[in-house]
Coordinates of C-alpha atoms and ligand atoms in Angstrom, one line a residue:
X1 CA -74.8 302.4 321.1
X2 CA -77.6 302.6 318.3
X3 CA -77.5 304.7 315.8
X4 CA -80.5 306.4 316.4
X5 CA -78.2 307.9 319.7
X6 CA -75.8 309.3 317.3
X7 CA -75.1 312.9 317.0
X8 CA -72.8 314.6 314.5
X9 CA -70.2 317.2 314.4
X10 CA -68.9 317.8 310.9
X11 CA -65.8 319.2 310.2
X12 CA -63.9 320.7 307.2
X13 CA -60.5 319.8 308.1
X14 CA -58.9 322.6 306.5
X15 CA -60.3 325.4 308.8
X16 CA -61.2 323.6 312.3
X17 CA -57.5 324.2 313.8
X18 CA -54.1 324.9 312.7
X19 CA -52.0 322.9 315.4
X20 CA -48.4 323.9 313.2
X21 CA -48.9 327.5 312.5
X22 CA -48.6 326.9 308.7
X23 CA -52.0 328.5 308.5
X24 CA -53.9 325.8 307.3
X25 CA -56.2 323.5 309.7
X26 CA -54.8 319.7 310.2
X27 CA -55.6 316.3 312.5
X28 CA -53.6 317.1 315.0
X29 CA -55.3 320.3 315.5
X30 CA -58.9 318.6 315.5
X31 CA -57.3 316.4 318.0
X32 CA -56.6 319.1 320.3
X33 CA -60.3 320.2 320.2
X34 CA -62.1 316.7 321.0
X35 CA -62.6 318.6 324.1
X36 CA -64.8 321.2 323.1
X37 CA -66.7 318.7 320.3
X38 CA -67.1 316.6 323.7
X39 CA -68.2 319.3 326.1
X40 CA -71.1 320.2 323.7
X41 CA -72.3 316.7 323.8
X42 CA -72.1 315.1 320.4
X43 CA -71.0 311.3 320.0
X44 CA -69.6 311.4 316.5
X45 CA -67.7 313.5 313.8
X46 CA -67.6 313.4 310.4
X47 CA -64.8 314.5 308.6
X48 CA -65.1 315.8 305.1
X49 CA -61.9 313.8 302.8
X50 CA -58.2 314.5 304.3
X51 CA -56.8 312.5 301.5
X52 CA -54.3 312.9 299.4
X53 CA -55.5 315.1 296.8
X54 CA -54.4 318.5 294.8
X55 CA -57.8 319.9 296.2
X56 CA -59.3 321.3 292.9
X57 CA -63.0 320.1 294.5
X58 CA -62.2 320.7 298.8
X59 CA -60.6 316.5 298.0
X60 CA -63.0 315.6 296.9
X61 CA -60.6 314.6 293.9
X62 CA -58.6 312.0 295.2
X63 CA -54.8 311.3 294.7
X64 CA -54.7 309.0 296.9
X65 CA -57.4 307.0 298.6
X66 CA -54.9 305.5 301.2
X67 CA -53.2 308.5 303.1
X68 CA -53.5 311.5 304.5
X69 CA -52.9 314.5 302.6
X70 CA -49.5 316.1 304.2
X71 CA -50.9 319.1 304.8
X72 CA -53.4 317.8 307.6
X73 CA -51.2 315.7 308.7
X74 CA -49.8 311.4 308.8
X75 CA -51.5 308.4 309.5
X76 CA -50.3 308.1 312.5
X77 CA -51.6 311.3 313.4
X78 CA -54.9 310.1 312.0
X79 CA -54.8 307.1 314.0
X80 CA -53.7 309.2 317.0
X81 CA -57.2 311.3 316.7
X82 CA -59.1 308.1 316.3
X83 CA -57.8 306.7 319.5
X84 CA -58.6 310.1 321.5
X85 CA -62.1 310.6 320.4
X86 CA -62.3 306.9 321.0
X87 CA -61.3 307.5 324.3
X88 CA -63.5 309.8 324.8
X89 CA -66.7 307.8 323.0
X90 CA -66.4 309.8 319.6
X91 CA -67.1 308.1 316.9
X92 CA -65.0 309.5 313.6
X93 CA -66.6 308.7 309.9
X94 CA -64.9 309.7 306.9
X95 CA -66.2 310.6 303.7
X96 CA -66.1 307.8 300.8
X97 CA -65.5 309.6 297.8
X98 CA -67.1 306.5 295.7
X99 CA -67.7 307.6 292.4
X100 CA -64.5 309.3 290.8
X101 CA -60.6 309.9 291.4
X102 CA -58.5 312.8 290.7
X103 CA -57.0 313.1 287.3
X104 CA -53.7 312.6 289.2
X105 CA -54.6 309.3 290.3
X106 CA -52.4 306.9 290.3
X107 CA -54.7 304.1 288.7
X108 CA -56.5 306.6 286.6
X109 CA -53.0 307.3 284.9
X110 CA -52.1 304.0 284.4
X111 CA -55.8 303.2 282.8
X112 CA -55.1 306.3 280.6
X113 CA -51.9 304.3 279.3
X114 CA -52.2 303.2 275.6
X115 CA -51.3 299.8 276.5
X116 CA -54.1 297.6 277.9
X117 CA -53.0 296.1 281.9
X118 CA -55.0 295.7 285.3
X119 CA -56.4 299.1 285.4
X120 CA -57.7 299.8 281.9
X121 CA -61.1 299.0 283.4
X122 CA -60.9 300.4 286.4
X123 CA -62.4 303.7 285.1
X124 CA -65.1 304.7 282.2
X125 CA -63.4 305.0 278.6
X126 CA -65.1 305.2 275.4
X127 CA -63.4 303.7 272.3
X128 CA -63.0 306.7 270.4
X129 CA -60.9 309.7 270.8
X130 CA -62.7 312.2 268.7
X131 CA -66.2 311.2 269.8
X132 CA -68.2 312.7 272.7
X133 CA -71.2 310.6 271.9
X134 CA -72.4 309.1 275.6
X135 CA -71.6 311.2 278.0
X136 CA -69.2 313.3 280.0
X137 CA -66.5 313.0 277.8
X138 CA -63.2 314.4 277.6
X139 CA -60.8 313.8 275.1
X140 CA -57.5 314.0 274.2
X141 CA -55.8 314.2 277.7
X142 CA -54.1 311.2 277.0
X143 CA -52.4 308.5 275.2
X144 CA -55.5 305.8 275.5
X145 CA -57.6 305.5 272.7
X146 CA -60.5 306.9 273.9
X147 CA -61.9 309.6 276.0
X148 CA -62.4 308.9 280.2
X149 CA -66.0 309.8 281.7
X150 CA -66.2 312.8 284.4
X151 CA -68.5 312.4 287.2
X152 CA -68.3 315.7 288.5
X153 CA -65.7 318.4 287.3
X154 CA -63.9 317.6 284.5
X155 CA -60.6 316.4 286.6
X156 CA -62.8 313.6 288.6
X157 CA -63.1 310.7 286.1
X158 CA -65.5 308.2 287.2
X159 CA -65.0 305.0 288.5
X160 CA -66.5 302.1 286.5
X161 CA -69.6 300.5 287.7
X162 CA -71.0 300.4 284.2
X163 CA -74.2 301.1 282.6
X164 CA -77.5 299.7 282.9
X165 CA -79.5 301.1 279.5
X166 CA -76.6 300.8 277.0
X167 CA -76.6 303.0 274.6
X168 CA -73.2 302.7 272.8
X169 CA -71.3 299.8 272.3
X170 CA -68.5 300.9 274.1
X171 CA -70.9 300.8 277.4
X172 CA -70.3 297.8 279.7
X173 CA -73.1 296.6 281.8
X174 CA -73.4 296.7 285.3
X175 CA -73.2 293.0 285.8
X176 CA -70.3 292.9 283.3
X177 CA -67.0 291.3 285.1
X178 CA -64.7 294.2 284.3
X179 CA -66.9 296.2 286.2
X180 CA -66.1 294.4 289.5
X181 CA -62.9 295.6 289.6
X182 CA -64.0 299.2 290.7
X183 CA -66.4 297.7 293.5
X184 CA -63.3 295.7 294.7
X185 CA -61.2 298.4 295.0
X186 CA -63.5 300.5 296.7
X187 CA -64.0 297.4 299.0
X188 CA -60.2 297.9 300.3
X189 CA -60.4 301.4 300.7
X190 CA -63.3 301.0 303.0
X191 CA -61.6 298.2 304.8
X192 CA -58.2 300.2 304.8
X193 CA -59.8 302.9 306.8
X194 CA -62.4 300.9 308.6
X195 CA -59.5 298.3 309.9
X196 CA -57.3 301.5 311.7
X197 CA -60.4 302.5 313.4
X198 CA -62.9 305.0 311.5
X199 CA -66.3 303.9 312.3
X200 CA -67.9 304.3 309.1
X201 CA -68.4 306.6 305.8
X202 CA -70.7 309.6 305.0
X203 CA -70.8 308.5 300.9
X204 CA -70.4 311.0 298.7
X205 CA -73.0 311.0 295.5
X206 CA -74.2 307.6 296.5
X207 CA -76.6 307.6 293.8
X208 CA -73.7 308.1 290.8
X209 CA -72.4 305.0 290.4
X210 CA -74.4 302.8 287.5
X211 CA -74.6 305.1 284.5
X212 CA -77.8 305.3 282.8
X213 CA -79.5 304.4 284.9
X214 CA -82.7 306.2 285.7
X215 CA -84.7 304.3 288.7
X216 CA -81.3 304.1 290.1
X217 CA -82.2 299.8 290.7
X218 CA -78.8 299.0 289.1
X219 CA -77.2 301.4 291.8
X220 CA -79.3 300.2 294.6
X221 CA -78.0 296.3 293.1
X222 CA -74.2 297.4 293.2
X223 CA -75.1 299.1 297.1
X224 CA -76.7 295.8 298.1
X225 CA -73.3 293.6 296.8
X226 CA -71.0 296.1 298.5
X227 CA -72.9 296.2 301.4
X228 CA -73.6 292.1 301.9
X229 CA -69.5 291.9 302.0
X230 CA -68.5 295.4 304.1
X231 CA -71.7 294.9 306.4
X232 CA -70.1 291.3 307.4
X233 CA -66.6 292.3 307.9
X234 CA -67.6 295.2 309.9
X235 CA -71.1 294.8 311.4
X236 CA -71.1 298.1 313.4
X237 CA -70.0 300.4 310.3
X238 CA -72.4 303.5 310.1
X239 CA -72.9 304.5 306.5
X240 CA -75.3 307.8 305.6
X241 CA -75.6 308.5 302.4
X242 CA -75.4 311.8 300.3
X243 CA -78.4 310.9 298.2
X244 CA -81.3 312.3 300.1
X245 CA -84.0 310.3 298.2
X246 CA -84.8 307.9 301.3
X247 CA -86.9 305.0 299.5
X248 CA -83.8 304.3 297.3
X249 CA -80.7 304.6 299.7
X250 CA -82.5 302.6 302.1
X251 CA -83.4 300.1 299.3
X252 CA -79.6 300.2 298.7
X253 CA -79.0 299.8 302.6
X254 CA -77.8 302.7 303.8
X255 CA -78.3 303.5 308.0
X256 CA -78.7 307.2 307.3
X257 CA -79.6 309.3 304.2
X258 CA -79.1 313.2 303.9
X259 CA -81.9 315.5 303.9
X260 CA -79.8 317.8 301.9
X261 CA -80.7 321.9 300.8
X262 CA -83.2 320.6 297.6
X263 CA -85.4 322.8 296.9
X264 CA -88.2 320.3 296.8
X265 CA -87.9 319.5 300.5
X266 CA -89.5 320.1 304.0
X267 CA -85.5 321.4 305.7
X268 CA -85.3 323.7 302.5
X269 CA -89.4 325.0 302.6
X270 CA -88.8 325.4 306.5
X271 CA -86.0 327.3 307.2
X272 CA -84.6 328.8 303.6
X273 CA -86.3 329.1 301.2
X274 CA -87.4 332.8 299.6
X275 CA -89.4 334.1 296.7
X276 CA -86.9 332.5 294.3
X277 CA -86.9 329.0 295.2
X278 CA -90.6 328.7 295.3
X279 CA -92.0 330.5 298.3
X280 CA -91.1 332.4 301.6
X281 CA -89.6 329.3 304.0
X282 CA -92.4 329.0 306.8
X283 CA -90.6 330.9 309.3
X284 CA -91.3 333.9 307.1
X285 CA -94.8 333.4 306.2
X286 CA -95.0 330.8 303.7
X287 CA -97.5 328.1 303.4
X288 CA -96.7 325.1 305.2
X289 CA -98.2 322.0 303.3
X290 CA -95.0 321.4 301.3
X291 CA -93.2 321.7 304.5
X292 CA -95.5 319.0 306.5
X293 CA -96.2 316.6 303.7
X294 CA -92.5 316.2 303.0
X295 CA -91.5 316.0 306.3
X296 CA -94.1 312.7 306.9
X297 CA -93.4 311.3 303.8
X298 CA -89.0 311.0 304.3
X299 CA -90.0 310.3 307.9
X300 CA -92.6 307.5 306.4
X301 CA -89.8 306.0 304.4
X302 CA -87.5 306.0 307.9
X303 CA -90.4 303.9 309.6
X304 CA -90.7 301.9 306.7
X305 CA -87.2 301.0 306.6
X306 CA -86.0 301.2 310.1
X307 CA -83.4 303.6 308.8
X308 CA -82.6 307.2 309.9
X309 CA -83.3 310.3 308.1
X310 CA -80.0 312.8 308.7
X311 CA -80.7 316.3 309.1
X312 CA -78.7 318.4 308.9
X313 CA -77.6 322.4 309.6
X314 CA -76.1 323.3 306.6
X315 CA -72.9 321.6 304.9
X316 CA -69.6 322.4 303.2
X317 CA -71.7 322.6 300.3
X318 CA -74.7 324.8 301.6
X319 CA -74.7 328.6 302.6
X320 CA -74.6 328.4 306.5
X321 CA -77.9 328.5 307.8
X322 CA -77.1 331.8 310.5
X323 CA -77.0 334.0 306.6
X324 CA -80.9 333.1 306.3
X325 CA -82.0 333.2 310.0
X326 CA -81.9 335.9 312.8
X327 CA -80.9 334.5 316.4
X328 CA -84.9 333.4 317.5
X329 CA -85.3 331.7 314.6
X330 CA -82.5 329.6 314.6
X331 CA -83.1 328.6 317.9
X332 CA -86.9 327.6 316.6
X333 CA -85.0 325.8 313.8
X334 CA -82.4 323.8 316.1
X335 CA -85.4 322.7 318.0
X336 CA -86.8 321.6 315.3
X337 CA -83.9 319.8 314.2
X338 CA -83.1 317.8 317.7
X339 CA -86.5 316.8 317.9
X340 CA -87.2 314.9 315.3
X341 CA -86.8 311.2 314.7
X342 CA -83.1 310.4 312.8
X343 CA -79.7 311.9 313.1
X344 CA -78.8 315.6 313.4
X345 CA -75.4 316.8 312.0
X346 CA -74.0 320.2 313.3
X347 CA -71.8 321.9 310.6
X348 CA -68.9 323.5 312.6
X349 CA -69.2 326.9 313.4
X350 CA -73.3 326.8 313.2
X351 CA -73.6 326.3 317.2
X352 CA -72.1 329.6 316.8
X353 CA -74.1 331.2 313.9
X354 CA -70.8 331.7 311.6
X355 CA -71.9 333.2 308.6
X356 CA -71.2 332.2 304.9
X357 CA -69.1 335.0 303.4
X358 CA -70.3 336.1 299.9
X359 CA -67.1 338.3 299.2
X360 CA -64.8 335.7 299.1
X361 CA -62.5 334.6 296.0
X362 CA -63.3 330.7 295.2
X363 CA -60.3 328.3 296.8
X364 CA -60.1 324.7 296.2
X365 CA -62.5 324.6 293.6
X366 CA -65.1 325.9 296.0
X367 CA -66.7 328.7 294.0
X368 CA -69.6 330.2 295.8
X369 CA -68.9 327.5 298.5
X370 CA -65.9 329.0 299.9
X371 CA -67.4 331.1 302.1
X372 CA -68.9 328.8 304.4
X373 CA -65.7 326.6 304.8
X374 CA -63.8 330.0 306.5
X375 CA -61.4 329.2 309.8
X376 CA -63.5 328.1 313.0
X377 CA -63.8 331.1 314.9
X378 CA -62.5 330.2 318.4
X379 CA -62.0 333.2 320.2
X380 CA -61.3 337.5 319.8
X381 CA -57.4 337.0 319.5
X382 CA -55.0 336.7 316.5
X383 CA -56.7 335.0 313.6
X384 CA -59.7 334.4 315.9
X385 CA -57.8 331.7 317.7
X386 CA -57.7 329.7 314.9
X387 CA -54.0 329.5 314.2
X388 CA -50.6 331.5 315.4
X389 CA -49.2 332.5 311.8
X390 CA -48.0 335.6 311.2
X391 CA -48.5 335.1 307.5
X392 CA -51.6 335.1 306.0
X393 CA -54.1 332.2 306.7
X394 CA -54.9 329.4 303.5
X395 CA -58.6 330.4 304.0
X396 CA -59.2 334.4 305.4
X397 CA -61.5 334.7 308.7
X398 CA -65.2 335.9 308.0
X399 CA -64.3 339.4 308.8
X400 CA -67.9 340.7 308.8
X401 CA -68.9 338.2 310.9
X402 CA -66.9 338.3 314.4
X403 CA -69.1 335.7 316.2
X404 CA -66.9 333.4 318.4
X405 CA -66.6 330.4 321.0
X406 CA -64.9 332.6 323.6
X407 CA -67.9 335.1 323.5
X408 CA -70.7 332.5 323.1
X409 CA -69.5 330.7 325.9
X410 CA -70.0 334.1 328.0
X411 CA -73.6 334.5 327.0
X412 CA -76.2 332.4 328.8
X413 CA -78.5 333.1 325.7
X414 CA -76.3 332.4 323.2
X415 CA -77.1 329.6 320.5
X416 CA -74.0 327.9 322.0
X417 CA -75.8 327.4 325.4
X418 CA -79.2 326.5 323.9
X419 CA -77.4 324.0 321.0
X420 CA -75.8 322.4 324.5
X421 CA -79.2 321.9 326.6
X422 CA -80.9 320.3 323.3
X423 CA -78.3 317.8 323.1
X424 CA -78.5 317.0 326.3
X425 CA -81.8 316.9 326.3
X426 CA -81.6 314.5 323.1
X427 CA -79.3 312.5 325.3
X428 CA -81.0 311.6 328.0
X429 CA -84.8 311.5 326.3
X430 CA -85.1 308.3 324.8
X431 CA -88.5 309.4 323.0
X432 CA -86.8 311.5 321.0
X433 CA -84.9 308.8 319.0
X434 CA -87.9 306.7 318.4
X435 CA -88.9 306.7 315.0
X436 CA -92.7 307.2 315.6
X437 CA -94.0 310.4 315.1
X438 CA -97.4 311.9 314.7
X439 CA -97.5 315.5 313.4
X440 CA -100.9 317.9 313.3
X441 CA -101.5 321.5 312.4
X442 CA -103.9 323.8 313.2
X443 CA -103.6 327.8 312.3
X444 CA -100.1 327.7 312.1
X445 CA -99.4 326.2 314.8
X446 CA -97.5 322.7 314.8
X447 CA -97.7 319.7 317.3
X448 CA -95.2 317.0 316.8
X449 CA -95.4 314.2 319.2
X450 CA -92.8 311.9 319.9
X451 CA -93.9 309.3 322.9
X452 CA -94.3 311.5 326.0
X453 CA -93.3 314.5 324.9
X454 CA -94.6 317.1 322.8
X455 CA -92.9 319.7 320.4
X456 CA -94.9 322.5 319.4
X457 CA -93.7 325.5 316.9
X458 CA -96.4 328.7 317.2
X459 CA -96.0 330.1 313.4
X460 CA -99.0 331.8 314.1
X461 CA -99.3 335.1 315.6
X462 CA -101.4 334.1 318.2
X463 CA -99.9 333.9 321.7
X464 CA -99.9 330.1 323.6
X465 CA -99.7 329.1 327.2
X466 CA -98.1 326.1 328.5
X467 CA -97.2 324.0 331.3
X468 CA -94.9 321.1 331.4
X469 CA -91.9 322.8 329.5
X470 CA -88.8 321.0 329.3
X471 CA -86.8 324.0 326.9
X472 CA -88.3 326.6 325.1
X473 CA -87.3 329.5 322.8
X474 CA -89.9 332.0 324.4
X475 CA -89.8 333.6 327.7
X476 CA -92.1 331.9 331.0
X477 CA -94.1 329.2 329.3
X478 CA -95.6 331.7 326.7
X479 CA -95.4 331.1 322.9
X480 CA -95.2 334.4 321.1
X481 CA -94.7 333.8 317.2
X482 CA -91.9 331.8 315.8
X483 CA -91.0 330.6 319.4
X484 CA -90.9 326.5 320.3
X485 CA -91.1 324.7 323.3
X486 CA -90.8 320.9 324.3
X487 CA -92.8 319.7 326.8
X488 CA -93.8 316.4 328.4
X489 CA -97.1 314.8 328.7
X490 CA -96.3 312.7 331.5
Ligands
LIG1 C1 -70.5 316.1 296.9 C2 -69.7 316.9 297.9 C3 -69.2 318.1 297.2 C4 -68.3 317.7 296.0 C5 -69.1 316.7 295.1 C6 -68.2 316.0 294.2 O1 -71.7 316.8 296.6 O2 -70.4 317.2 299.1 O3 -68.5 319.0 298.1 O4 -67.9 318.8 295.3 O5 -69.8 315.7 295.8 O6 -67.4 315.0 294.8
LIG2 CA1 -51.5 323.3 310.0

């Protein structure tokens, strides 16, 4: 398989399915629901961390890079779900949370000790507790005489990959030896998971390891290393990178990098954004140069590098996509989405249109991202088929927003059915994985080509005729506004 075939299911473990009725989502339960992942068509899943962790960032503060967190679950349950959605040709990555631990880190407590031993470099120090001077600093935690660096929230210390301007004495440099020691133990933690079957890691904040370091090359230098030993041990790893600046993660050879919800890009311009992040999104009326220049320039960078742009739905991190459009337009944006060249990723619930829920109090150090990580809403029954407790769930169900898999599945036009066809479309049209592309507009209306076939999105208010029409989002070969078709040119 290339990679260019891949599609992607992600899944928050915490709310996909509770298998044990303790009200909280776990392997064994995503196990159960290969099926369905399978039935819609997609090839691969990426799960966001099920580590060991106290979850004060959704684990993305790690306790323990090298097991599961016993609320989801063993590793033998882990390795269990591997060998299913193997059987079944899933692939699984898992996220690489590469540039900080958890406070409660094993390693992290032992380089906070005030004795100097094997981990002391391991993580960014300074030299001197009572100075803040350099950074993210936090001081007087612990015994060491210093203060650690965070990379994120204060209780994710970064790992040390060193500086490249440095600016204090105290700053290492990239190239410095101590500073091999965190690229070496992120080494075995990719191999640990890699060698019981994963298939490769989403990265998360690819782009924060070097400190200082503006143009990012002293990243993209520490990516190359890491890559020229991983790539070698384990030539079929996929990596896609949470960086979504395509020139560099490609530099740093990444397969895949993130078109992620920036402001200053074309997934944000087309499909979210409003009069407060700089313009109505061009399925509401706003200009669409942004959108198209953009769009060729990351897809430009993809040709350029024989890499794969990843775009996406929405994320664990995003506001689901369904809050921003109404039924026609997400089916215009899905489309759009499974059309272009590079690697779609499906946030769970989306082929549904789950909603983000505002009115939700922040868990796991989700804040305002807690609503779109709410229980997988399966069906009409008890907790929405999502687990059999009779006490109250970990995360509450989207109350407001009923949508489910039993119903979608009973609706011919739901955005279930229509998510279905473009996959299988996707599947069995090779053109559509080719990384050429030409794009034209005229009048609102856009024409991307992609070998014999032809996607066209009528954002004007004209009406269009067509013939050859492999799926559309309007009714009998007419284009009313904001409707899409694919057709073929053969
Ligand atoms: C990434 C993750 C996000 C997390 C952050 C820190 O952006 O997607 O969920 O909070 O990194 O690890
Ligand atoms: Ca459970």
């Amino acid at each position: 398989m290339k990679f260019s075939d891949l599609i992607f299911y992600e899944i928050y473990p915490t709310s996909f399915k509770d298998s044990n009725n303790d009200g909280i989502g776990d392997l064994n339960g995503i196990t159960e629901k290969l099926a369905y992942i399978k039935e819609l068509g997609f090839n691969a899943i990426w799960l966001n961390p099920m580590y060991v962790s106290p979850f004060k960032d959704g684990g993305y503060d790690v306790e323990n890079f090298f097991d599961v967190d016993p609320k989801f679950g063993n590793l033998d349950d882990f390795k269990n779900l591997i060998n299913k959605a193997h059987q079944l040709n899933i692939k699984i990555i898992l996220d690489l949370v590469i540039g900080h631990a958890s406070v409660l880190n094993k390693e992290f407590l032992l380089s906070a000790e005030p004795f100097t031993n094997e981990y002391s470099d391991l993580f960014i120090w300074n030299d001197n507790p009572w100075s803040l001077d350099g950074g993210r600093l936090i001081s007087g935690m612990y015994q060491r005489h210093g203060c650690y660096m965070v990379n994120f929230f204060a209780h994710q210390p970064a790992f040390n990959y060193g500086f490249k301007d440095i600016k204090y004495p105290w700053q290492m440099s990239y190239k410095d030896e101590r500073c091999m020691k965190a690229r070496n133990y992120m080494l075995d933690v990719m191999r640990f998971w890699l060698s019981l079957g994963a298939d490769g890691f989403r990265v998360d904040m690819a782009d924060s390891l070097v400190k200082n370091d503006e143009d990012k090359s002293a990243t993209i230098d520490v990516w190359n290393y890491l890559f020229g030993i991983i790539k070698k041990e384990y030539p079929d790893s996929f990596f896609v990178s949470e960086w979504s600046c395509p020139s560099r993660a490609f530099k740093a050879g990444f397969d895949a990098d993130f078109v992620l919800d920036h402001w200053d890009n074309f997934y944000h311009r087309f499909s979210r954004s409003d009069e407060n992040t700089r313009g109505l999104s061009c399925l509401h009326g706003g200009n669409l140069d942004f959108f198209l220049n953009d769009l060729k320039s990351r897809l430009d960078d993809a040709k350029k590098y024989h890499k794969l742009l990843a775009n996406i739905s929405g994320n664990h991190d995003t506001f689901r996509i369904a809050n921003y459009l109404d039924h026609k337009d997400l089916k215009l944006f899905y489309l759009l989405l499974f059309t272009l060249p590079g690697v779609p990723f499906i946030y769970y619930g989306d082929e549904i249109g789950m909603k983000t829920e505002h009115n939700i109090y922040s868990k796991d150090g989700g804040f305002q991202r807690t609503g779109s990580r709410t229980p997988m809403q399966w069906d009409d029954s008890k907790n929405m088929g999502f687990s059999d407790t009779d006490r109250s769930l970990y995360l509450p169900i989207n109350e407001d927003n009923k949508v489910n898999v039993y119903d979608a599945k009973k609706d011919k036009n739901s955005l279930y059915y229509f998510i279905k066809e473009l996959i299988k479309i996707r599947n069995q049209i090779d053109d559509l994985k080719l990384e050429d592309y030409v794009i034209n507009e005229n009048n609102r209306i856009i024409e991307i080509i992609r070998g014999n076939y032809k996607l066209i999105m009528n954002l004007s208010n004209e009406e269009i005729h067509l013939n050859n029409v492999i799926i559309s989002t309007g009714q009998n070969d007419v284009l009313k506004h904001n409707e899409g078709a694919l057709i073929s040119l053969k």
